[in-house]
């Protein structure tokens, strides 16, 4: 089984991007930045007080040659950034969630500074979460960047690689939402599906075929949960008629052609060949990933937050340098 991360790293090298890294108090962040630059994955843009960056680099034994440094203590540059951010909002009719004064105050924190740069197009993506909590990352991204059109909530997409699995895309399939929304409403489930399809297309280049998973296939069961899934499917089709979405399907009907032929008695672009699986709640999605990891010895990848207008990664605080490099490669691909 070729490692999915190795494949993604090679793909990212073909389209390197500017990656904002606002957690420069972490030695692992700078070690990962060095690898990203040396491997040709992207250009690290270190966003923190210059003194912090240089002290951490020295402690980590990392050369800063070739990396860009954005010193957030430079008042003139910070003032100009806040002014540009507010001006863009006015020009594009975007209602900012902060005032100019509030924006200037927020970017005293590196994570807000980096995301403001991204929203303005100064960088292509932001990698954080190694020292900030998920709550910190979500709050900054929602306040500064905002959600993409047709999406009500952010979510987390997992790319899962399973030995011996022969699915529509080989041994890899996408699962969502695996980390953020415990009991999504039908509207939120539709948002999760839309964001996952867009993210998978950017990451993998796949034509998304998205199945809403349930214990029921096409009306074989009735419950509030099944009804929520059906409503989510209708909402998704209304918001994004361009997407290939279908359901409700049991897991085997979604990914096994022979089972789909028996259980789905109608034409479907998704049944039996889904490459994106949307689970009805976090219990199901999280358990599915862990079952694959523990029993099938599969691997789950991805800390990218789906649903924001610009790509943001929420890394694990326990991630190794190797894992961080892989996550950055996925982030770079999301920034196409």
mmCIF file of C-alpha atoms in Angstrom:
data_model
loop_
_atom_site.group_PDB
_atom_site.id
_atom_site.type_symbol
_atom_site.label_atom_id
_atom_site.label_comp_id
_atom_site.label_asym_id
_atom_site.label_seq_id
_atom_site.Cartn_x
_atom_site.Cartn_y
_atom_site.Cartn_z
ATOM 1 C CA UNK A 1 0.000 0.000 0.000
ATOM 2 C CA UNK A 2 1.637 3.216 -1.162
ATOM 3 C CA UNK A 3 1.361 5.820 1.600
ATOM 4 C CA UNK A 4 -1.269 8.436 0.806
ATOM 5 C CA UNK A 5 0.776 11.174 2.461
ATOM 6 C CA UNK A 6 3.773 10.446 0.216
ATOM 7 C CA UNK A 7 1.461 10.762 -2.783
ATOM 8 C CA UNK A 8 0.038 14.054 -1.520
ATOM 9 C CA UNK A 9 3.484 15.474 -0.790
ATOM 10 C CA UNK A 10 4.552 14.739 -4.363
ATOM 11 C CA UNK A 11 1.394 16.381 -5.710
ATOM 12 C CA UNK A 12 1.933 19.441 -3.508
ATOM 13 C CA UNK A 13 5.459 19.887 -4.890
ATOM 14 C CA UNK A 14 3.935 20.470 -8.313
ATOM 15 C CA UNK A 15 1.905 23.440 -7.015
ATOM 16 C CA UNK A 16 3.806 24.947 -4.050
ATOM 17 C CA UNK A 17 2.026 27.689 -2.123
ATOM 18 C CA UNK A 18 2.738 30.378 0.454
ATOM 19 C CA UNK A 19 1.937 28.914 3.879
ATOM 20 C CA UNK A 20 1.414 31.137 6.916
ATOM 21 C CA UNK A 21 2.770 29.599 10.143
ATOM 22 C CA UNK A 22 1.749 31.677 13.183
ATOM 23 C CA UNK A 23 2.907 29.330 15.962
ATOM 24 C CA UNK A 24 6.602 30.120 15.869
ATOM 25 C CA UNK A 25 7.085 29.608 19.596
ATOM 26 C CA UNK A 26 7.043 25.887 18.762
ATOM 27 C CA UNK A 27 10.300 24.246 17.693
ATOM 28 C CA UNK A 28 8.335 21.627 15.748
ATOM 29 C CA UNK A 29 6.624 24.366 13.742
ATOM 30 C CA UNK A 30 9.978 25.690 12.565
ATOM 31 C CA UNK A 31 11.340 22.194 11.927
ATOM 32 C CA UNK A 32 8.283 21.449 9.793
ATOM 33 C CA UNK A 33 8.700 24.792 8.015
ATOM 34 C CA UNK A 34 12.284 23.891 7.144
ATOM 35 C CA UNK A 35 11.169 20.564 5.692
ATOM 36 C CA UNK A 36 8.370 22.208 3.731
ATOM 37 C CA UNK A 37 10.818 24.635 2.141
ATOM 38 C CA UNK A 38 13.600 22.111 1.537
ATOM 39 C CA UNK A 39 11.192 19.567 0.030
ATOM 40 C CA UNK A 40 9.629 22.152 -2.289
ATOM 41 C CA UNK A 41 6.130 21.842 -0.823
ATOM 42 C CA UNK A 42 5.740 25.571 -0.265
ATOM 43 C CA UNK A 43 7.196 28.818 1.024
ATOM 44 C CA UNK A 44 6.863 29.179 4.798
ATOM 45 C CA UNK A 45 5.751 32.631 5.946
ATOM 46 C CA UNK A 46 6.569 32.856 9.656
ATOM 47 C CA UNK A 47 4.082 35.150 11.412
ATOM 48 C CA UNK A 48 5.143 36.057 14.953
ATOM 49 C CA UNK A 49 7.367 38.559 16.761
ATOM 50 C CA UNK A 50 10.762 38.438 15.039
ATOM 51 C CA UNK A 51 12.467 37.900 18.385
ATOM 52 C CA UNK A 52 10.318 34.803 19.046
ATOM 53 C CA UNK A 53 11.056 33.383 15.603
ATOM 54 C CA UNK A 54 14.804 33.840 15.938
ATOM 55 C CA UNK A 55 14.934 32.436 19.486
ATOM 56 C CA UNK A 56 12.922 29.355 18.532
ATOM 57 C CA UNK A 57 14.997 28.785 15.394
ATOM 58 C CA UNK A 58 18.184 28.914 17.450
ATOM 59 C CA UNK A 59 16.830 26.465 20.042
ATOM 60 C CA UNK A 60 15.612 24.111 17.295
ATOM 61 C CA UNK A 61 18.806 24.357 15.273
ATOM 62 C CA UNK A 62 16.830 25.488 12.236
ATOM 63 C CA UNK A 63 18.136 27.856 9.558
ATOM 64 C CA UNK A 64 15.701 30.594 8.555
ATOM 65 C CA UNK A 65 17.339 31.026 5.141
ATOM 66 C CA UNK A 66 14.717 31.197 2.389
ATOM 67 C CA UNK A 67 11.781 31.657 4.747
ATOM 68 C CA UNK A 68 9.782 34.854 4.984
ATOM 69 C CA UNK A 69 9.417 36.569 8.350
ATOM 70 C CA UNK A 70 6.425 38.764 9.169
ATOM 71 C CA UNK A 71 7.137 40.595 12.405
ATOM 72 C CA UNK A 72 3.775 41.290 14.024
ATOM 73 C CA UNK A 73 5.368 43.875 16.337
ATOM 74 C CA UNK A 74 5.961 46.189 13.353
ATOM 75 C CA UNK A 75 3.235 48.747 14.092
ATOM 76 C CA UNK A 76 3.279 50.387 10.678
ATOM 77 C CA UNK A 77 2.839 47.057 8.877
ATOM 78 C CA UNK A 78 0.107 45.943 11.290
ATOM 79 C CA UNK A 79 -1.805 49.197 10.885
ATOM 80 C CA UNK A 80 -1.587 48.890 7.101
ATOM 81 C CA UNK A 81 -2.850 45.293 7.269
ATOM 82 C CA UNK A 82 -5.869 46.243 9.376
ATOM 83 C CA UNK A 83 -6.664 49.150 7.035
ATOM 84 C CA UNK A 84 -6.497 46.919 3.957
ATOM 85 C CA UNK A 85 -8.708 44.321 5.633
ATOM 86 C CA UNK A 86 -11.420 46.815 6.460
ATOM 87 C CA UNK A 87 -11.161 48.520 3.051
ATOM 88 C CA UNK A 88 -11.599 45.211 1.236
ATOM 89 C CA UNK A 89 -14.704 44.511 3.278
ATOM 90 C CA UNK A 90 -16.201 47.862 2.293
ATOM 91 C CA UNK A 91 -15.314 47.434 -1.384
ATOM 92 C CA UNK A 92 -16.803 43.930 -1.585
ATOM 93 C CA UNK A 93 -19.793 44.569 0.642
ATOM 94 C CA UNK A 94 -18.552 42.128 3.296
ATOM 95 C CA UNK A 95 -19.800 42.856 6.788
ATOM 96 C CA UNK A 96 -16.746 42.455 8.999
ATOM 97 C CA UNK A 97 -17.266 40.979 12.454
ATOM 98 C CA UNK A 98 -14.751 43.440 13.913
ATOM 99 C CA UNK A 99 -14.265 47.198 13.723
ATOM 100 C CA UNK A 100 -11.008 48.682 12.466
ATOM 101 C CA UNK A 101 -9.934 49.158 16.070
ATOM 102 C CA UNK A 102 -10.973 45.599 16.880
ATOM 103 C CA UNK A 103 -9.079 44.244 13.882
ATOM 104 C CA UNK A 104 -5.935 46.050 14.953
ATOM 105 C CA UNK A 105 -6.300 44.671 18.459
ATOM 106 C CA UNK A 106 -6.898 41.107 17.241
ATOM 107 C CA UNK A 107 -3.779 40.963 15.079
ATOM 108 C CA UNK A 108 -1.596 41.392 18.090
ATOM 109 C CA UNK A 109 -2.060 37.606 18.172
ATOM 110 C CA UNK A 110 -0.140 35.774 15.409
ATOM 111 C CA UNK A 111 -3.036 33.476 14.481
ATOM 112 C CA UNK A 112 -5.304 36.442 13.678
ATOM 113 C CA UNK A 113 -2.517 38.241 11.833
ATOM 114 C CA UNK A 114 -1.872 35.182 9.652
ATOM 115 C CA UNK A 115 -5.537 34.671 8.794
ATOM 116 C CA UNK A 116 -5.953 38.334 7.933
ATOM 117 C CA UNK A 117 -3.031 38.002 5.537
ATOM 118 C CA UNK A 118 -4.721 34.967 4.006
ATOM 119 C CA UNK A 119 -8.081 36.693 3.611
ATOM 120 C CA UNK A 120 -6.252 39.476 1.760
ATOM 121 C CA UNK A 121 -4.386 37.029 -0.493
ATOM 122 C CA UNK A 122 -0.912 37.718 0.948
ATOM 123 C CA UNK A 123 -0.605 33.989 1.703
ATOM 124 C CA UNK A 124 -2.474 30.998 0.297
ATOM 125 C CA UNK A 125 -3.230 29.055 3.475
ATOM 126 C CA UNK A 126 -2.694 29.018 7.243
ATOM 127 C CA UNK A 127 -1.319 26.126 9.276
ATOM 128 C CA UNK A 128 -2.023 26.238 12.997
ATOM 129 C CA UNK A 129 -3.432 24.227 15.884
ATOM 130 C CA UNK A 130 -0.116 22.832 17.123
ATOM 131 C CA UNK A 131 -0.125 25.231 20.080
ATOM 132 C CA UNK A 132 -3.549 26.871 19.723
ATOM 133 C CA UNK A 133 -6.661 24.910 20.668
ATOM 134 C CA UNK A 134 -9.285 23.893 18.122
ATOM 135 C CA UNK A 135 -11.555 26.517 19.681
ATOM 136 C CA UNK A 136 -8.900 29.189 19.144
ATOM 137 C CA UNK A 137 -8.465 28.205 15.503
ATOM 138 C CA UNK A 138 -12.204 28.071 14.798
ATOM 139 C CA UNK A 139 -12.865 31.419 16.425
ATOM 140 C CA UNK A 140 -10.098 33.148 14.484
ATOM 141 C CA UNK A 141 -11.092 31.578 11.155
ATOM 142 C CA UNK A 142 -14.789 32.368 11.578
ATOM 143 C CA UNK A 143 -14.112 35.944 12.620
ATOM 144 C CA UNK A 144 -11.444 36.840 10.059
ATOM 145 C CA UNK A 145 -12.014 34.543 7.051
ATOM 146 C CA UNK A 146 -15.616 33.373 7.286
ATOM 147 C CA UNK A 147 -17.459 30.419 5.776
ATOM 148 C CA UNK A 148 -17.849 29.670 2.082
ATOM 149 C CA UNK A 149 -21.184 30.304 0.396
ATOM 150 C CA UNK A 150 -23.776 27.613 1.092
ATOM 151 C CA UNK A 151 -22.012 26.426 4.250
ATOM 152 C CA UNK A 152 -23.329 27.027 7.777
ATOM 153 C CA UNK A 153 -20.712 25.223 9.881
ATOM 154 C CA UNK A 154 -17.069 24.193 9.542
ATOM 155 C CA UNK A 155 -16.249 20.485 9.627
ATOM 156 C CA UNK A 156 -13.339 18.070 9.498
ATOM 157 C CA UNK A 157 -12.708 15.736 6.569
ATOM 158 C CA UNK A 158 -10.695 12.548 7.023
ATOM 159 C CA UNK A 159 -8.983 10.812 4.137
ATOM 160 C CA UNK A 160 -8.857 7.150 5.138
ATOM 161 C CA UNK A 161 -6.558 4.559 3.572
ATOM 162 C CA UNK A 162 -7.363 0.912 4.256
ATOM 163 C CA UNK A 163 -5.243 -2.137 3.292
ATOM 164 C CA UNK A 164 -7.185 -4.480 1.029
ATOM 165 C CA UNK A 165 -10.048 -2.076 0.410
ATOM 166 C CA UNK A 166 -10.976 -1.901 -3.256
ATOM 167 C CA UNK A 167 -13.247 1.083 -3.544
ATOM 168 C CA UNK A 168 -14.058 3.459 -6.360
ATOM 169 C CA UNK A 169 -10.776 5.335 -5.736
ATOM 170 C CA UNK A 170 -8.602 2.369 -4.806
ATOM 171 C CA UNK A 171 -7.852 2.011 -1.101
ATOM 172 C CA UNK A 172 -8.710 5.630 -0.161
ATOM 173 C CA UNK A 173 -12.071 7.128 0.764
ATOM 174 C CA UNK A 174 -13.228 10.363 2.418
ATOM 175 C CA UNK A 175 -15.288 10.454 5.629
ATOM 176 C CA UNK A 176 -16.977 13.428 7.299
ATOM 177 C CA UNK A 177 -17.620 15.060 9.780
ATOM 178 C CA UNK A 178 -15.010 13.374 11.929
ATOM 179 C CA UNK A 179 -14.276 16.008 14.529
ATOM 180 C CA UNK A 180 -16.480 19.040 15.075
ATOM 181 C CA UNK A 181 -20.283 18.699 14.948
ATOM 182 C CA UNK A 182 -21.746 16.198 17.460
ATOM 183 C CA UNK A 183 -25.392 16.253 16.327
ATOM 184 C CA UNK A 184 -25.711 18.295 13.129
ATOM 185 C CA UNK A 185 -29.106 19.499 11.952
ATOM 186 C CA UNK A 186 -30.229 18.699 8.419
ATOM 187 C CA UNK A 187 -29.009 22.126 7.293
ATOM 188 C CA UNK A 188 -25.644 21.588 8.962
ATOM 189 C CA UNK A 189 -25.341 18.092 7.493
ATOM 190 C CA UNK A 190 -25.898 19.592 4.043
ATOM 191 C CA UNK A 191 -23.146 22.129 4.764
ATOM 192 C CA UNK A 192 -20.801 19.334 5.810
ATOM 193 C CA UNK A 193 -21.481 17.458 2.577
ATOM 194 C CA UNK A 194 -20.923 20.516 0.374
ATOM 195 C CA UNK A 195 -17.661 21.431 2.091
ATOM 196 C CA UNK A 196 -16.406 17.838 1.924
ATOM 197 C CA UNK A 197 -17.095 17.576 -1.807
ATOM 198 C CA UNK A 198 -15.254 20.814 -2.539
ATOM 199 C CA UNK A 199 -12.333 19.830 -0.303
ATOM 200 C CA UNK A 200 -11.989 16.361 -1.844
ATOM 201 C CA UNK A 201 -11.981 17.854 -5.326
ATOM 202 C CA UNK A 202 -9.173 20.238 -4.362
ATOM 203 C CA UNK A 203 -7.152 17.649 -2.443
ATOM 204 C CA UNK A 204 -7.463 14.590 -4.625
ATOM 205 C CA UNK A 205 -8.701 15.890 -7.962
ATOM 206 C CA UNK A 206 -11.631 13.470 -7.687
ATOM 207 C CA UNK A 207 -15.077 13.989 -9.139
ATOM 208 C CA UNK A 208 -16.932 13.803 -5.790
ATOM 209 C CA UNK A 209 -19.693 11.209 -5.489
ATOM 210 C CA UNK A 210 -21.189 11.826 -2.087
ATOM 211 C CA UNK A 211 -23.359 9.355 -0.165
ATOM 212 C CA UNK A 212 -25.405 10.219 2.926
ATOM 213 C CA UNK A 213 -24.967 7.213 5.214
ATOM 214 C CA UNK A 214 -27.696 5.721 7.398
ATOM 215 C CA UNK A 215 -28.869 2.365 8.757
ATOM 216 C CA UNK A 216 -31.577 2.657 6.086
ATOM 217 C CA UNK A 217 -31.335 2.366 2.319
ATOM 218 C CA UNK A 218 -33.965 4.147 0.252
ATOM 219 C CA UNK A 219 -36.717 3.914 2.840
ATOM 220 C CA UNK A 220 -35.948 0.499 4.352
ATOM 221 C CA UNK A 221 -36.046 2.138 7.791
ATOM 222 C CA UNK A 222 -37.988 4.995 9.367
ATOM 223 C CA UNK A 223 -36.870 7.221 12.222
ATOM 224 C CA UNK A 224 -36.051 10.841 13.019
ATOM 225 C CA UNK A 225 -32.413 10.144 12.105
ATOM 226 C CA UNK A 226 -33.348 8.787 8.690
ATOM 227 C CA UNK A 227 -35.682 11.712 8.060
ATOM 228 C CA UNK A 228 -32.889 14.156 8.948
ATOM 229 C CA UNK A 229 -30.602 12.504 6.398
ATOM 230 C CA UNK A 230 -33.269 12.716 3.694
ATOM 231 C CA UNK A 231 -33.870 16.384 4.430
ATOM 232 C CA UNK A 232 -30.102 17.058 4.347
ATOM 233 C CA UNK A 233 -29.928 15.452 0.902
ATOM 234 C CA UNK A 234 -32.741 17.687 -0.374
ATOM 235 C CA UNK A 235 -31.042 20.810 1.011
ATOM 236 C CA UNK A 236 -27.715 19.852 -0.539
ATOM 237 C CA UNK A 237 -29.296 19.351 -3.944
ATOM 238 C CA UNK A 238 -31.044 22.719 -3.698
ATOM 239 C CA UNK A 239 -27.898 24.589 -2.650
ATOM 240 C CA UNK A 240 -25.504 22.791 -4.990
ATOM 241 C CA UNK A 241 -27.299 21.103 -7.889
ATOM 242 C CA UNK A 242 -23.907 20.611 -9.560
ATOM 243 C CA UNK A 243 -22.825 18.009 -6.996
ATOM 244 C CA UNK A 244 -23.376 14.257 -7.285
ATOM 245 C CA UNK A 245 -25.095 13.421 -3.988
ATOM 246 C CA UNK A 246 -27.501 10.638 -3.065
ATOM 247 C CA UNK A 247 -28.918 8.629 -0.189
ATOM 248 C CA UNK A 248 -29.990 7.563 2.263
ATOM 249 C CA UNK A 249 -27.709 4.524 1.891
ATOM 250 C CA UNK A 250 -26.340 1.865 4.179
ATOM 251 C CA UNK A 251 -22.557 1.735 3.971
ATOM 252 C CA UNK A 252 -22.428 -1.333 1.718
ATOM 253 C CA UNK A 253 -24.991 0.142 -0.674
ATOM 254 C CA UNK A 254 -22.835 3.260 -0.924
ATOM 255 C CA UNK A 255 -19.535 1.591 -1.826
ATOM 256 C CA UNK A 256 -20.171 -1.977 -3.027
ATOM 257 C CA UNK A 257 -21.555 -2.113 -6.594
ATOM 258 C CA UNK A 258 -23.132 -5.567 -6.208
ATOM 259 C CA UNK A 259 -24.949 -4.546 -3.033
ATOM 260 C CA UNK A 260 -26.087 -1.290 -4.582
ATOM 261 C CA UNK A 261 -27.541 -3.210 -7.527
ATOM 262 C CA UNK A 262 -29.686 -5.266 -5.118
ATOM 263 C CA UNK A 263 -30.737 -2.521 -2.713
ATOM 264 C CA UNK A 264 -31.048 0.606 -4.878
ATOM 265 C CA UNK A 265 -33.766 -0.012 -7.454
ATOM 266 C CA UNK A 266 -33.244 3.185 -9.439
ATOM 267 C CA UNK A 267 -30.583 5.047 -11.363
ATOM 268 C CA UNK A 268 -27.901 6.620 -9.195
ATOM 269 C CA UNK A 269 -24.562 8.274 -9.940
ATOM 270 C CA UNK A 270 -23.458 7.539 -6.377
ATOM 271 C CA UNK A 271 -24.777 4.175 -5.158
ATOM 272 C CA UNK A 272 -22.027 1.536 -5.165
ATOM 273 C CA UNK A 273 -19.344 4.018 -6.155
ATOM 274 C CA UNK A 274 -19.326 6.771 -3.503
ATOM 275 C CA UNK A 275 -15.955 8.313 -2.674
ATOM 276 C CA UNK A 276 -17.264 10.714 0.005
ATOM 277 C CA UNK A 277 -19.263 9.361 2.949
ATOM 278 C CA UNK A 278 -21.316 11.785 5.066
ATOM 279 C CA UNK A 279 -22.299 10.271 8.419
ATOM 280 C CA UNK A 280 -25.420 11.387 10.285
ATOM 281 C CA UNK A 281 -23.508 12.456 13.412
ATOM 282 C CA UNK A 282 -20.102 12.610 15.035
ATOM 283 C CA UNK A 283 -20.623 9.364 16.967
ATOM 284 C CA UNK A 284 -20.886 7.439 13.696
ATOM 285 C CA UNK A 285 -18.079 9.227 11.849
ATOM 286 C CA UNK A 286 -15.552 9.130 14.676
ATOM 287 C CA UNK A 287 -16.307 5.476 15.419
ATOM 288 C CA UNK A 288 -16.023 4.566 11.735
ATOM 289 C CA UNK A 289 -12.527 6.058 11.494
ATOM 290 C CA UNK A 290 -11.369 4.323 14.663
ATOM 291 C CA UNK A 291 -12.819 0.960 13.576
ATOM 292 C CA UNK A 292 -10.869 1.231 10.326
ATOM 293 C CA UNK A 293 -7.679 2.140 12.191
ATOM 294 C CA UNK A 294 -7.966 -0.522 14.906
ATOM 295 C CA UNK A 295 -9.424 -3.511 13.085
ATOM 296 C CA UNK A 296 -8.378 -2.971 9.470
ATOM 297 C CA UNK A 297 -5.044 -1.295 10.304
ATOM 298 C CA UNK A 298 -5.979 1.634 8.104
ATOM 299 C CA UNK A 299 -4.682 5.168 8.355
ATOM 300 C CA UNK A 300 -6.632 8.391 8.757
ATOM 301 C CA UNK A 301 -5.178 11.655 7.506
ATOM 302 C CA UNK A 302 -6.306 15.242 7.629
ATOM 303 C CA UNK A 303 -6.614 18.197 9.956
ATOM 304 C CA UNK A 304 -7.941 20.511 7.259
ATOM 305 C CA UNK A 305 -11.015 22.438 8.266
ATOM 306 C CA UNK A 306 -13.641 22.203 5.535
ATOM 307 C CA UNK A 307 -16.095 24.999 4.893
ATOM 308 C CA UNK A 308 -14.036 28.174 5.248
ATOM 309 C CA UNK A 309 -13.570 30.546 2.312
ATOM 310 C CA UNK A 310 -9.798 30.016 2.543
ATOM 311 C CA UNK A 311 -7.957 26.843 3.626
ATOM 312 C CA UNK A 312 -7.002 26.510 7.287
ATOM 313 C CA UNK A 313 -5.485 23.527 9.082
ATOM 314 C CA UNK A 314 -6.128 22.679 12.737
ATOM 315 C CA UNK A 315 -3.131 20.501 13.551
ATOM 316 C CA UNK A 316 -3.013 18.158 16.507
ATOM 317 C CA UNK A 317 -1.001 19.495 19.423
ATOM 318 C CA UNK A 318 0.612 16.070 19.668
ATOM 319 C CA UNK A 319 1.579 15.906 15.982
ATOM 320 C CA UNK A 320 5.114 14.945 15.034
ATOM 321 C CA UNK A 321 7.141 16.980 12.556
ATOM 322 C CA UNK A 322 6.499 14.282 9.950
ATOM 323 C CA UNK A 323 2.748 14.487 10.510
ATOM 324 C CA UNK A 324 2.826 18.274 10.360
ATOM 325 C CA UNK A 325 4.628 18.181 7.012
ATOM 326 C CA UNK A 326 1.958 15.808 5.669
ATOM 327 C CA UNK A 327 -0.824 18.053 6.930
ATOM 328 C CA UNK A 328 0.818 21.082 5.316
ATOM 329 C CA UNK A 329 1.011 19.206 2.011
ATOM 330 C CA UNK A 330 -2.737 18.556 2.217
ATOM 331 C CA UNK A 331 -3.305 22.208 3.040
ATOM 332 C CA UNK A 332 -1.245 23.306 0.026
ATOM 333 C CA UNK A 333 -3.380 21.113 -2.231
ATOM 334 C CA UNK A 334 -6.544 22.616 -0.744
ATOM 335 C CA UNK A 335 -5.249 26.044 -1.746
ATOM 336 C CA UNK A 336 -5.360 25.385 -5.474
#
